[in-house]
Amino acid sequence: MSQPAESPAAPETAPKPKPAPLSLRKGARLAVVQALYEMEISDKGVIEALAEFEAFWIGQEVDGVVHPPAETAFFRDVLRGAVEEQRAIDPKLDAALAKGWPLRRLEVVLRAILRAGAYELMFRRDVPARAAISEYVDVAHSFYAGDEPGMVNAVLDRVGREVRSTEFGIPAAPKKG
């Protein structure tokens, strides 16, 4: 009697699945915040920051920390946009912050999170407002264990309700004419 042929043994380590696009965007958002922070504390320009992060940070191990892979085009757009549109973004954030707490008083990482989130809310209509807010709250949790993520949520929610009111069920204001 013949025995059935044994199937070949499964490899001990299966290939890792490619990250889903959403997780690549999460990585891009985290990298944007880190790059904005780096730019502010070192006076680097956007071109230098883009080159450095794409070559040495995104998806790389740095000082024992593995940085997540990222959607490069999204990273570039949000970083460039947050820098180029800062004059439009900062007044929106100042208006959304509590009186007596202008953006310049906030810690550098918090400013970076808020600027990147506000850029997406104001200029990336392809990203749902609530998704952008949630993503930047998650980014804030990467850096803070206290009240800061709640503040990020509140500030970006105020900005989102102003610039994308219909996504929050607020009727658009009638146009003056």
XYZ file of C-alpha atoms in Angstrom, residues 121 127-136 156-157 160-161 167-168:
17
model
C -8.602 69.889 7.025
C -9.396 63.160 3.289
C -12.611 63.054 5.359
C -12.477 65.646 8.139
C -13.266 63.224 10.954
C -10.625 60.789 9.689
C -7.969 63.518 9.626
C -8.858 64.610 13.158
C -8.772 61.025 14.447
C -5.428 60.360 12.777
C -3.784 63.403 14.373
C -8.872 70.329 15.087
C -12.599 69.721 15.593
C -12.884 71.242 10.871
C -16.325 72.548 11.789
C -19.203 67.223 6.896
C -20.313 67.890 10.466
